[in-house]
Each structure stands twice: as structure tokens, then as C-alpha cells.
Amino acid sequence: MSAIAKLSDDDLILIFLHFPVPAPQPDTQAQDRLVSDDGRPSDAADLTWLSISHVCRRWRSISLSCSAIWSTISFTPPESTSAFLGRARDAPLDVYAHWRPGSNGDLMDLAVTEVMSHLDHIRRLSMEGTTHSRLWAVHLPLFASRQAPLLEELRLTTIGSSRELVLLPDYMFEDDMRRLRRVTISGPFSFSFRNNIFSAQLTHLTLSHINRNRRSATAELFELLSRCPLETLSLTASLPSDLRPLGLRGFPDLTEDKVHLSSLKYCLIEDGDAKLASFIRRVELPQACDVFLYIGVRDPIQDTTGIMPEIIITSEAIKGLCELRNELQRPTLHFVQESGSRCLWTWSGELPEHSGSHPTIEVSMGGTSDLHAVHENLGGGGSIGDTLGSLFLLATLQTFPLQSVRALHVSVRTACPDSMWIALAMLPALEDISVCGPSVPGFTKYLMDYAVYAGMLACLERLTLEHADLSSVFNGKVAAAMLETTIIQRGARNASVPRVTLRHCQANPEHLALLEAASGRIRKSSFASGQLRAEASEGTAIL
């Protein structure tokens, strides 16, 4: 203790400030892809703040005098609320009123009432409870007659399965909320977008599973978006019900101007195909904005129905969004099977104006995650592989501008028909192809067929195959042999011979030797066949 005893009071305060009372872990109704707004881990079990206040009299005296340590009010337990408020004094408060089932109602009621009397110096306010909670029925209506001049962040969350609405007053606070920057509303809340919590200075807006049936909600939402300098926008099952639907025969002409979201850095939209497409067509996003589009709703009950979105409805809107990013260099397209027939496309590229920036557009599309479901509206046979193949081919061709794609990466865990690789003919600038999974043999067949045509994949430089059995037979030919034929045919017509990388593959030693002879080089990782196992220092396998 001798060295520690020499620390000044100011030094100890600086140390203590690293161990404030922690915020509780939120129990949100719907999961989104956003990181924690303040970047801090929520760990209600961390009691370091309690330890430092009980080491000795000096430490206790100093820690109790530092109001910032005690400025988090989490009602755990409710009896501690008065003491924490006294220690926090006039410091800006972070309040987490999470009224979960099993909470002591009377004690929580008294504690929340006491805290809300300090609304004038609350900086962050998070309220969480069931739809029948006294938070909404008793405490929240009192805000309308009070001011919250320091409030920067507001979170309202319902928990439980009840779908009864929680009505928010038209004006939640008395003042104009000039400092409010972040608003998160999750659950069946009913409110107007003209509410004063949606201030003109809002930078972060997250809505999840709200009531979308209010009249004129679409006009109010776009008016809100047009006046706020939003940096983050997340709308999960929250687009208004009166958002004009789009039919299968093309899109109606827009009569209103697009809303320019010039400050937006991250955008997440999760909703039905028609609503999502309609929203995309009404906004203009910066080229550096990362966009994630989830077509459908992550609902276990709806997921089992296997309903596949209408590709035509969304493809034109998403393709237009990609084409507007005309400053992107070396665009890349990834196609990954997430689960069942739900797949993820990732369109990204380099943006010269923003050093190190690789803005991304992600599109999650498909039907059920049930591996045995069949989606007849895509045509084809009766397997998940047929569905995946059709989805890859149709959605890729109709949704993304393929003329400029430099790299294509495909990863599926289900064998798909070789017809899906027709899409390769639409990629004239392709330099890099990566294929992972049991569809590799079908891919090598199409690659061999294309090798005889001078204009097909003329720019191809790199080819990566992963987790594949190259000794398997496809249409009467061994996959490794078809790959060898491709290399020979491209070399015969003086086309570029791609550098072939194999990772975690299997092949007959004889076929592997022929591939080496055709290409003149090899690098491999976890590459095995029977007794053969060859590894290189680079940790991969190149032919």
C-alpha cells in the first residue's frame, strides 16, 4: 500500500473514473446489427466500483466525493437509488429503468418516481418493461409537463410477447429537446413522427417492430428524415403501412423528390419486399454509406412458411442503388448461403475520396431457413439446392450491375445445379473467382465449357476452390480433370492462365500431379487424398 498511498487525490479520482457503476444489459425485443451506441460493454455483474469505495476511509471519502462514479442509476437494487442520487448530486445522469417481470413493483415505483424528479439533469434515459408496465401508464405521461434540457439519448423498449399497443403522447417533453441525438424505440409503441423527441438534431434513429398503422405516417417519416442530420438509421419491421406498395409490372413514377440523407453512414432496413423497395426508391444515400437490407422479417413463425420474396419487386430498386455508386473502384460481389434458402449478397468496393473506405451494400434474401423446404415459385426441382441455384442466378443477374465486378466469391453448403454458373457469362471484367462448398464440381464443368471461348472470363487471374472433393465425378468427368482441361485450353489460345488456390480440398494424387504439370506451380493447405498431404509455408495451395 505504500506506493499507492503516495497517489494524490486527483490521481485516485482519475483511476476511479475508469470503474463507474455499470449500465445493465438491455433485454431488447428484436436484435439489430448496430453496436452499442456508447461503445461500452454492459456488465451488471461488475462490482469494481463497490470494491474501490470499501478499501479504506480515504478511498471511500474520495470515491464518494466523485459524483461521476455514481451517475449511473440502474435500480439494482431499487433501495440503492436514493443513495446513488445523493452521491451523484448534479452530475448528468444515465438512467436505466428496466422494469422486468418479477421486479418489486412498489419499490420500483417509488424509486422511478424519485429519479424522474431529476429529469432536468438526466443525460441518457433507457426505459424497459412489459406493455402493461407502470412505466408507460403512470410515469411516462408525466414527462409532458417537464423539461429535459440535458437529454442526449432516449431508449424505449417493451419486453414479452404481448402485442398490445403502448401509446406515446404527441409531445413527450415540455421543451424542444435540442440536445437529443439518439432515439431507440423497440416494441409495439404507437406515436407520431412529429413528436418532439424527433428533434432536428437527431443523428441516430433505431426503430424496431413499432406500430406502423398510424395515418399519414409515411409523409411524417420522410419529413423527419429530410430535416435530421442522421448518421445511423435502423428500421426493423417499422416502415409505415401506408407506404405505397409496388406491383410486379414495374414501378410507378415518383411524384415527390427523393430525400437526400447526406450525413448517413450506416443504414439498416428489414421489412417486406414491397415496402423495402419503395423506401429505397425514395431516398438518396451517400456513396460511403454502409447499407444492409434484409428482405423479410426475422420471425420464427413466418420463417417456417417458406414464403419467398418477389425478386422483381426488390431487384430494380437495389440495382439502382448499386448503380448510383459509380465512383466505386474494383467492386466485389459475395454470395453466401446463410441458412436454408436464405442467402446474403455483399456488394462492396473502394472509394478513392475516402482513404481506406470500402462501402458495402448487403442484401439478405430468400425463404425459410428450413433445409427441407421447397420454393415452387422459383421453379426447378424439389431440393434446397435447386432453390439456391435459381435464387443465385435470378437475383444476381437482376439485382446487381455485373459489368464492372472484379471479384466474385460464392460459398454454399448445399450442392446446387450447374446451371447457376450461367451468371459467369455476364461478368466480363472478372479477375478473381472464389468458390467454396459442394458446388465446386459443377463450377469446374462450366469453367471448362467457357475456356474455349475467347471472350469468356478473359480477365481471369485468380481462382480459389475451398472445401471441395476434386476427385468427384460430375457429368461423367472428374472435377480435377475438368480443371486441368480448363488450364490447358486457356493456355492453348494464349489466354491468361489463372493462379489456382486450393484450400481444404481432396483429390487423387494422379490428378493433382496433372494439375501441377499443367500449371507449373502448386500451393496447398490441408490438401489431402488418401495418404497424400502436402502443405506449403504460405498455408494455402496454388496451382
CSV table of N, CA and C in Angstrom, one decimal, residues 411-540:
chain,number,residue,atom,x,y,z
A,411,SER,N,-20.1,-19.0,-51.7
A,411,SER,CA,-20.0,-20.1,-50.6
A,411,SER,C,-21.3,-20.6,-50.2
A,412,VAL,N,-21.6,-21.9,-50.6
A,412,VAL,CA,-22.8,-22.6,-50.2
A,412,VAL,C,-22.5,-23.9,-49.6
A,413,ARG,N,-23.3,-24.4,-48.8
A,413,ARG,CA,-23.1,-25.7,-48.1
A,413,ARG,C,-24.0,-26.8,-48.7
A,414,THR,N,-24.7,-26.5,-49.8
A,414,THR,CA,-25.6,-27.4,-50.4
A,414,THR,C,-25.3,-27.5,-51.9
A,415,ALA,N,-25.3,-28.7,-52.4
A,415,ALA,CA,-25.0,-28.9,-53.8
A,415,ALA,C,-26.1,-28.3,-54.6
A,416,CYS,N,-25.7,-27.5,-55.6
A,416,CYS,CA,-26.6,-26.7,-56.5
A,416,CYS,C,-26.4,-27.2,-57.9
A,417,PRO,N,-27.4,-27.0,-58.8
A,417,PRO,CA,-27.3,-27.3,-60.2
A,417,PRO,C,-26.3,-26.5,-60.9
A,418,ASP,N,-25.6,-27.1,-61.9
A,418,ASP,CA,-24.5,-26.3,-62.5
A,418,ASP,C,-25.1,-25.1,-63.3
A,419,SER,N,-26.4,-25.1,-63.6
A,419,SER,CA,-26.9,-24.0,-64.4
A,419,SER,C,-26.8,-22.7,-63.7
A,420,MET,N,-26.6,-22.7,-62.4
A,420,MET,CA,-26.4,-21.4,-61.7
A,420,MET,C,-25.2,-20.6,-62.2
A,421,TRP,N,-24.2,-21.3,-62.8
A,421,TRP,CA,-23.0,-20.7,-63.2
A,421,TRP,C,-23.1,-20.0,-64.6
A,422,ILE,N,-24.3,-20.0,-65.2
A,422,ILE,CA,-24.5,-19.2,-66.4
A,422,ILE,C,-24.2,-17.7,-66.1
A,423,ALA,N,-24.4,-17.3,-64.8
A,423,ALA,CA,-24.1,-16.0,-64.5
A,423,ALA,C,-22.7,-15.5,-64.8
A,424,LEU,N,-21.7,-16.5,-64.9
A,424,LEU,CA,-20.3,-16.1,-65.2
A,424,LEU,C,-20.2,-15.4,-66.5
A,425,ALA,N,-21.1,-15.7,-67.4
A,425,ALA,CA,-21.0,-15.1,-68.8
A,425,ALA,C,-21.3,-13.6,-68.7
A,426,MET,N,-21.9,-13.2,-67.6
A,426,MET,CA,-22.3,-11.8,-67.5
A,426,MET,C,-21.3,-10.9,-66.7
A,427,LEU,N,-20.1,-11.5,-66.5
A,427,LEU,CA,-19.1,-10.8,-65.7
A,427,LEU,C,-17.8,-10.6,-66.5
A,428,PRO,N,-17.8,-9.7,-67.5
A,428,PRO,CA,-16.7,-9.6,-68.4
A,428,PRO,C,-15.4,-9.1,-67.8
A,429,ALA,N,-15.5,-8.4,-66.7
A,429,ALA,CA,-14.3,-7.8,-66.0
A,429,ALA,C,-13.8,-8.6,-64.9
A,430,LEU,N,-14.3,-9.8,-64.7
A,430,LEU,CA,-14.0,-10.6,-63.6
A,430,LEU,C,-12.5,-11.0,-63.6
A,431,GLU,N,-11.8,-10.8,-62.5
A,431,GLU,CA,-10.4,-11.1,-62.3
A,431,GLU,C,-10.2,-12.2,-61.3
A,432,ASP,N,-11.1,-12.3,-60.3
A,432,ASP,CA,-10.9,-13.2,-59.2
A,432,ASP,C,-12.2,-13.9,-58.9
A,433,ILE,N,-12.1,-15.3,-58.8
A,433,ILE,CA,-13.3,-16.1,-58.5
A,433,ILE,C,-12.9,-17.0,-57.3
A,434,SER,N,-13.8,-17.1,-56.3
A,434,SER,CA,-13.6,-18.0,-55.2
A,434,SER,C,-14.9,-18.8,-55.0
A,435,VAL,N,-14.8,-20.1,-55.0
A,435,VAL,CA,-16.0,-20.9,-54.8
A,435,VAL,C,-15.7,-21.9,-53.7
A,436,CYS,N,-16.7,-22.0,-52.7
A,436,CYS,CA,-16.5,-22.9,-51.6
A,436,CYS,C,-17.7,-23.8,-51.4
A,437,GLY,N,-17.4,-25.1,-51.2
A,437,GLY,CA,-18.5,-26.0,-51.0
A,437,GLY,C,-18.8,-27.0,-52.1
A,438,PRO,N,-19.8,-27.8,-51.9
A,438,PRO,CA,-20.1,-28.9,-52.8
A,438,PRO,C,-20.5,-28.5,-54.2
A,439,SER,N,-20.6,-27.2,-54.5
A,439,SER,CA,-21.0,-26.8,-55.9
A,439,SER,C,-19.7,-26.6,-56.8
A,440,VAL,N,-18.6,-26.9,-56.2
A,440,VAL,CA,-17.3,-26.7,-57.0
A,440,VAL,C,-17.3,-27.6,-58.2
A,441,PRO,N,-17.7,-28.9,-58.2
A,441,PRO,CA,-17.6,-29.7,-59.4
A,441,PRO,C,-18.5,-29.1,-60.5
A,442,GLY,N,-19.7,-28.7,-60.2
A,442,GLY,CA,-20.5,-28.0,-61.3
A,442,GLY,C,-19.8,-26.8,-61.8
A,443,PHE,N,-19.2,-26.0,-60.9
A,443,PHE,CA,-18.4,-24.8,-61.4
A,443,PHE,C,-17.3,-25.2,-62.3
A,444,THR,N,-16.5,-26.2,-62.0
A,444,THR,CA,-15.4,-26.6,-62.9
A,444,THR,C,-15.9,-27.1,-64.2
A,445,LYS,N,-17.1,-27.6,-64.3
A,445,LYS,CA,-17.7,-28.0,-65.6
A,445,LYS,C,-18.0,-26.8,-66.5
A,446,TYR,N,-18.6,-25.8,-65.9
A,446,TYR,CA,-18.9,-24.6,-66.6
A,446,TYR,C,-17.6,-23.8,-67.0
A,447,LEU,N,-16.6,-23.8,-66.1
A,447,LEU,CA,-15.4,-23.2,-66.4
A,447,LEU,C,-14.7,-23.8,-67.6
A,448,MET,N,-14.7,-25.2,-67.6
A,448,MET,CA,-14.2,-25.9,-68.8
A,448,MET,C,-14.9,-25.5,-70.1
A,449,ASP,N,-16.2,-25.5,-70.0
A,449,ASP,CA,-17.0,-25.1,-71.2
A,449,ASP,C,-16.7,-23.7,-71.7
A,450,TYR,N,-16.5,-22.8,-70.8
A,450,TYR,CA,-16.2,-21.4,-71.2
A,450,TYR,C,-14.8,-21.2,-71.7
A,451,ALA,N,-13.9,-22.2,-71.4
A,451,ALA,CA,-12.5,-22.0,-71.7
A,451,ALA,C,-12.2,-21.9,-73.2
A,452,VAL,N,-13.1,-22.5,-74.0
A,452,VAL,CA,-12.9,-22.5,-75.5
A,452,VAL,C,-13.3,-21.2,-76.1
A,453,TYR,N,-14.0,-20.3,-75.4
A,453,TYR,CA,-14.4,-19.0,-76.0
A,453,TYR,C,-13.5,-17.9,-75.6
A,454,ALA,N,-13.0,-17.2,-76.6
A,454,ALA,CA,-12.0,-16.2,-76.3
A,454,ALA,C,-12.5,-15.0,-75.4
A,455,GLY,N,-13.8,-14.7,-75.5
A,455,GLY,CA,-14.3,-13.5,-74.8
A,455,GLY,C,-14.7,-13.9,-73.4
A,456,MET,N,-14.8,-15.2,-73.0
A,456,MET,CA,-15.3,-15.6,-71.7
A,456,MET,C,-14.2,-15.5,-70.6
A,457,LEU,N,-14.5,-14.7,-69.6
A,457,LEU,CA,-13.6,-14.6,-68.5
A,457,LEU,C,-12.2,-14.3,-68.9
A,458,ALA,N,-12.1,-13.4,-69.8
A,458,ALA,CA,-10.8,-13.0,-70.4
A,458,ALA,C,-9.9,-12.4,-69.4
A,459,CYS,N,-10.4,-11.8,-68.4
A,459,CYS,CA,-9.5,-11.1,-67.4
A,459,CYS,C,-9.2,-11.9,-66.2
A,460,LEU,N,-9.6,-13.2,-66.2
A,460,LEU,CA,-9.5,-14.0,-65.0
A,460,LEU,C,-8.0,-14.2,-64.7
A,461,GLU,N,-7.6,-13.9,-63.4
A,461,GLU,CA,-6.2,-14.0,-62.9
A,461,GLU,C,-6.1,-15.0,-61.7
A,462,ARG,N,-7.1,-15.1,-60.9
A,462,ARG,CA,-7.0,-15.9,-59.7
A,462,ARG,C,-8.3,-16.7,-59.5
A,463,LEU,N,-8.1,-18.0,-59.1
A,463,LEU,CA,-9.2,-18.9,-58.9
A,463,LEU,C,-8.9,-19.7,-57.6
A,464,THR,N,-9.9,-19.6,-56.7
A,464,THR,CA,-9.7,-20.2,-55.4
A,464,THR,C,-10.9,-21.2,-55.2
A,465,LEU,N,-10.5,-22.5,-54.8
A,465,LEU,CA,-11.5,-23.5,-54.6
A,465,LEU,C,-11.3,-24.0,-53.1
A,466,GLU,N,-12.4,-24.1,-52.4
A,466,GLU,CA,-12.3,-24.4,-51.0
A,466,GLU,C,-13.3,-25.5,-50.6
A,467,HIS,N,-12.9,-26.4,-49.7
A,467,HIS,CA,-13.8,-27.4,-49.1
A,467,HIS,C,-14.5,-28.2,-50.2
A,468,ALA,N,-13.7,-28.7,-51.1
A,468,ALA,CA,-14.3,-29.5,-52.2
A,468,ALA,C,-13.6,-30.8,-52.5
A,469,ASP,N,-14.3,-31.7,-53.0
A,469,ASP,CA,-13.8,-33.0,-53.4
A,469,ASP,C,-13.5,-33.0,-54.9
A,470,LEU,N,-12.3,-32.8,-55.3
A,470,LEU,CA,-12.0,-32.7,-56.7
A,470,LEU,C,-11.9,-34.0,-57.4
A,471,SER,N,-12.0,-35.1,-56.6
A,471,SER,CA,-12.0,-36.4,-57.2
A,471,SER,C,-13.4,-36.9,-57.6
A,472,SER,N,-14.4,-36.1,-57.2
A,472,SER,CA,-15.8,-36.4,-57.5
A,472,SER,C,-16.1,-36.3,-59.0
A,473,VAL,N,-17.0,-37.1,-59.4
A,473,VAL,CA,-17.4,-37.1,-60.9
A,473,VAL,C,-18.7,-36.3,-61.1
A,474,PHE,N,-18.6,-35.4,-62.1
A,474,PHE,CA,-19.7,-34.6,-62.4
A,474,PHE,C,-20.0,-34.7,-63.9
A,475,ASN,N,-21.2,-35.1,-64.3
A,475,ASN,CA,-21.5,-35.3,-65.7
A,475,ASN,C,-20.5,-36.2,-66.4
A,476,GLY,N,-20.0,-37.3,-65.7
A,476,GLY,CA,-19.1,-38.3,-66.3
A,476,GLY,C,-17.6,-37.9,-66.3
A,477,LYS,N,-17.3,-36.7,-65.7
A,477,LYS,CA,-15.9,-36.2,-65.7
A,477,LYS,C,-15.5,-35.9,-64.3
A,478,VAL,N,-14.2,-36.1,-64.0
A,478,VAL,CA,-13.7,-35.8,-62.7
A,478,VAL,C,-13.4,-34.3,-62.6
A,479,ALA,N,-13.8,-33.7,-61.4
A,479,ALA,CA,-13.7,-32.3,-61.3
A,479,ALA,C,-12.2,-31.8,-61.5
A,480,ALA,N,-11.3,-32.5,-60.9
A,480,ALA,CA,-9.9,-32.1,-61.1
A,480,ALA,C,-9.4,-32.2,-62.6
A,481,ALA,N,-9.9,-33.2,-63.3
A,481,ALA,CA,-9.6,-33.3,-64.7
A,481,ALA,C,-10.2,-32.2,-65.5
A,482,MET,N,-11.4,-31.7,-65.2
A,482,MET,CA,-12.0,-30.6,-65.9
A,482,MET,C,-11.3,-29.3,-65.6
A,483,LEU,N,-10.7,-29.2,-64.4
A,483,LEU,CA,-9.9,-28.0,-64.0
A,483,LEU,C,-8.6,-28.0,-64.8
A,484,GLU,N,-8.0,-29.2,-65.0
A,484,GLU,CA,-6.8,-29.4,-65.8
A,484,GLU,C,-7.1,-29.0,-67.2
A,485,THR,N,-8.2,-29.5,-67.8
A,485,THR,CA,-8.6,-29.1,-69.2
A,485,THR,C,-8.7,-27.6,-69.4
A,486,THR,N,-9.3,-27.0,-68.4
A,486,THR,CA,-9.5,-25.5,-68.4
A,486,THR,C,-8.2,-24.8,-68.6
A,487,ILE,N,-7.2,-25.2,-67.7
A,487,ILE,CA,-5.9,-24.6,-67.8
A,487,ILE,C,-5.2,-24.8,-69.1
A,488,ILE,N,-5.3,-26.0,-69.6
A,488,ILE,CA,-4.7,-26.3,-70.9
A,488,ILE,C,-5.3,-25.5,-72.1
A,489,GLN,N,-6.7,-25.5,-72.1
A,489,GLN,CA,-7.4,-24.8,-73.2
A,489,GLN,C,-7.1,-23.3,-73.1
A,490,ARG,N,-7.1,-22.7,-72.0
A,490,ARG,CA,-6.8,-21.3,-71.9
A,490,ARG,C,-5.4,-21.0,-72.3
A,491,GLY,N,-4.4,-21.9,-72.0
A,491,GLY,CA,-3.1,-21.7,-72.4
A,491,GLY,C,-2.9,-21.9,-73.9
A,492,ALA,N,-3.7,-22.8,-74.5
A,492,ALA,CA,-3.6,-23.0,-75.9
A,492,ALA,C,-4.0,-21.8,-76.8
A,493,ARG,N,-4.9,-21.1,-76.3
A,493,ARG,CA,-5.4,-19.9,-77.0
A,493,ARG,C,-4.8,-18.6,-76.5
A,494,ASN,N,-3.6,-18.8,-75.8
A,494,ASN,CA,-2.9,-17.6,-75.2
A,494,ASN,C,-3.7,-16.7,-74.3
A,495,ALA,N,-4.7,-17.3,-73.7
A,495,ALA,CA,-5.4,-16.5,-72.7
A,495,ALA,C,-4.7,-16.7,-71.3
A,496,SER,N,-5.0,-15.7,-70.4
A,496,SER,CA,-4.3,-15.8,-69.1
A,496,SER,C,-4.7,-17.0,-68.4
A,497,VAL,N,-3.7,-17.7,-67.8
A,497,VAL,CA,-3.9,-18.9,-67.0
A,497,VAL,C,-4.0,-18.5,-65.6
A,498,PRO,N,-5.2,-18.6,-65.0
A,498,PRO,CA,-5.4,-18.1,-63.6
A,498,PRO,C,-4.5,-18.9,-62.6
A,499,ARG,N,-4.1,-18.2,-61.6
A,499,ARG,CA,-3.4,-18.8,-60.4
A,499,ARG,C,-4.5,-19.5,-59.6
A,500,VAL,N,-4.3,-20.8,-59.4
A,500,VAL,CA,-5.4,-21.6,-58.8
A,500,VAL,C,-4.9,-21.9,-57.3
A,501,THR,N,-5.8,-21.6,-56.4
A,501,THR,CA,-5.5,-21.8,-55.0
A,501,THR,C,-6.5,-22.8,-54.4
A,502,LEU,N,-6.0,-23.9,-53.8
A,502,LEU,CA,-6.9,-24.9,-53.2
A,502,LEU,C,-6.7,-24.9,-51.7
A,503,ARG,N,-7.9,-24.9,-51.0
A,503,ARG,CA,-7.9,-24.9,-49.6
A,503,ARG,C,-8.8,-26.0,-49.1
A,504,HIS,N,-8.3,-26.9,-48.2
A,504,HIS,CA,-9.1,-27.9,-47.6
A,504,HIS,C,-9.9,-28.7,-48.7
A,505,CYS,N,-9.1,-29.1,-49.7
A,505,CYS,CA,-9.7,-29.9,-50.8
A,505,CYS,C,-9.2,-31.4,-50.7
A,506,GLN,N,-9.8,-32.2,-51.5
A,506,GLN,CA,-9.4,-33.6,-51.7
A,506,GLN,C,-9.3,-33.9,-53.2
A,507,ALA,N,-8.2,-34.7,-53.5
A,507,ALA,CA,-8.0,-35.1,-54.9
A,507,ALA,C,-7.2,-36.3,-55.0
A,508,ASN,N,-7.3,-37.0,-56.1
A,508,ASN,CA,-6.5,-38.2,-56.4
A,508,ASN,C,-5.1,-37.7,-56.7
A,509,PRO,N,-4.0,-38.4,-56.1
A,509,PRO,CA,-2.7,-37.9,-56.4
A,509,PRO,C,-2.3,-37.8,-57.9
A,510,GLU,N,-2.9,-38.7,-58.7
A,510,GLU,CA,-2.6,-38.6,-60.1
A,510,GLU,C,-3.2,-37.3,-60.7
A,511,HIS,N,-4.4,-37.0,-60.4
A,511,HIS,CA,-5.0,-35.8,-60.9
A,511,HIS,C,-4.3,-34.5,-60.4
A,512,LEU,N,-3.8,-34.6,-59.1
A,512,LEU,CA,-3.1,-33.5,-58.6
A,512,LEU,C,-1.8,-33.3,-59.4
A,513,ALA,N,-1.1,-34.4,-59.7
A,513,ALA,CA,0.2,-34.3,-60.5
A,513,ALA,C,-0.1,-33.7,-61.8
A,514,LEU,N,-1.2,-34.1,-62.5
A,514,LEU,CA,-1.5,-33.5,-63.8
A,514,LEU,C,-1.8,-32.0,-63.7
A,515,LEU,N,-2.5,-31.6,-62.6
A,515,LEU,CA,-2.8,-30.2,-62.4
A,515,LEU,C,-1.5,-29.4,-62.3
A,516,GLU,N,-0.5,-30.0,-61.5
A,516,GLU,CA,0.8,-29.4,-61.3
A,516,GLU,C,1.5,-29.2,-62.6
A,517,ALA,N,1.4,-30.3,-63.4
A,517,ALA,CA,2.1,-30.2,-64.7
A,517,ALA,C,1.5,-29.2,-65.6
A,518,ALA,N,0.2,-29.1,-65.6
A,518,ALA,CA,-0.5,-28.1,-66.5
A,518,ALA,C,-0.2,-26.7,-66.1
A,519,SER,N,-0.1,-26.4,-64.8
A,519,SER,CA,0.1,-25.1,-64.3
A,519,SER,C,1.5,-24.7,-64.0
A,520,GLY,N,2.3,-25.7,-63.6
A,520,GLY,CA,3.7,-25.5,-63.4
A,520,GLY,C,4.0,-25.0,-61.9
A,521,ARG,N,3.0,-24.9,-61.1
A,521,ARG,CA,3.2,-24.5,-59.7
A,521,ARG,C,2.1,-25.0,-58.8
A,522,ILE,N,2.3,-25.1,-57.5
A,522,ILE,CA,1.3,-25.5,-56.6
A,522,ILE,C,1.5,-25.0,-55.2
A,523,ARG,N,0.5,-24.6,-54.6
A,523,ARG,CA,0.5,-24.2,-53.2
A,523,ARG,C,-0.8,-24.8,-52.6
A,524,LYS,N,-0.7,-25.5,-51.5
A,524,LYS,CA,-1.9,-26.1,-50.9
A,524,LYS,C,-1.9,-26.1,-49.4
A,525,SER,N,-3.1,-26.2,-48.8
A,525,SER,CA,-3.2,-26.2,-47.4
A,525,SER,C,-4.3,-27.2,-47.0
A,526,SER,N,-4.0,-28.1,-46.1
A,526,SER,CA,-4.9,-29.2,-45.7
A,526,SER,C,-5.5,-29.9,-46.9
A,527,PHE,N,-4.6,-30.1,-47.9
A,527,PHE,CA,-4.9,-30.7,-49.1
A,527,PHE,C,-4.6,-32.2,-49.1
A,528,ALA,N,-5.6,-33.1,-49.0
A,528,ALA,CA,-5.4,-34.5,-48.8
A,528,ALA,C,-6.1,-35.4,-49.7
A,529,SER,N,-5.5,-36.5,-50.0
A,529,SER,CA,-6.2,-37.6,-50.7
A,529,SER,C,-5.5,-38.9,-50.3
A,530,GLY,N,-6.2,-39.7,-49.6
A,530,GLY,CA,-5.6,-41.0,-49.1
A,530,GLY,C,-4.4,-40.7,-48.2
A,531,GLN,N,-3.3,-41.1,-48.7
A,531,GLN,CA,-2.0,-40.8,-47.9
A,531,GLN,C,-1.4,-39.5,-48.3
A,532,LEU,N,-2.0,-38.8,-49.3
A,532,LEU,CA,-1.3,-37.6,-49.7
A,532,LEU,C,-1.7,-36.4,-48.8
A,533,ARG,N,-0.7,-35.7,-48.3
A,533,ARG,CA,-0.9,-34.5,-47.6
A,533,ARG,C,0.2,-33.5,-47.9
A,534,ALA,N,0.0,-32.5,-48.6
A,534,ALA,CA,1.0,-31.5,-48.9
A,534,ALA,C,0.7,-30.2,-48.4
A,535,GLU,N,1.6,-29.5,-47.8
A,535,GLU,CA,1.4,-28.2,-47.2
A,535,GLU,C,2.5,-27.3,-47.5
A,536,ALA,N,2.2,-26.0,-47.8
A,536,ALA,CA,3.3,-25.0,-48.1
A,536,ALA,C,3.3,-24.0,-47.0
A,537,SER,N,4.4,-23.3,-47.0
A,537,SER,CA,4.6,-22.4,-45.9
A,537,SER,C,3.6,-21.2,-45.9
A,538,GLU,N,3.1,-20.9,-47.0
A,538,GLU,CA,2.1,-19.8,-47.1
A,538,GLU,C,0.8,-20.3,-46.5
A,539,GLY,N,0.5,-21.6,-46.3
A,539,GLY,CA,-0.7,-22.0,-45.7
A,539,GLY,C,-1.9,-22.1,-46.7
A,540,THR,N,-1.6,-22.1,-48.0
A,540,THR,CA,-2.7,-22.3,-49.0
A,540,THR,C,-2.1,-23.3,-50.0
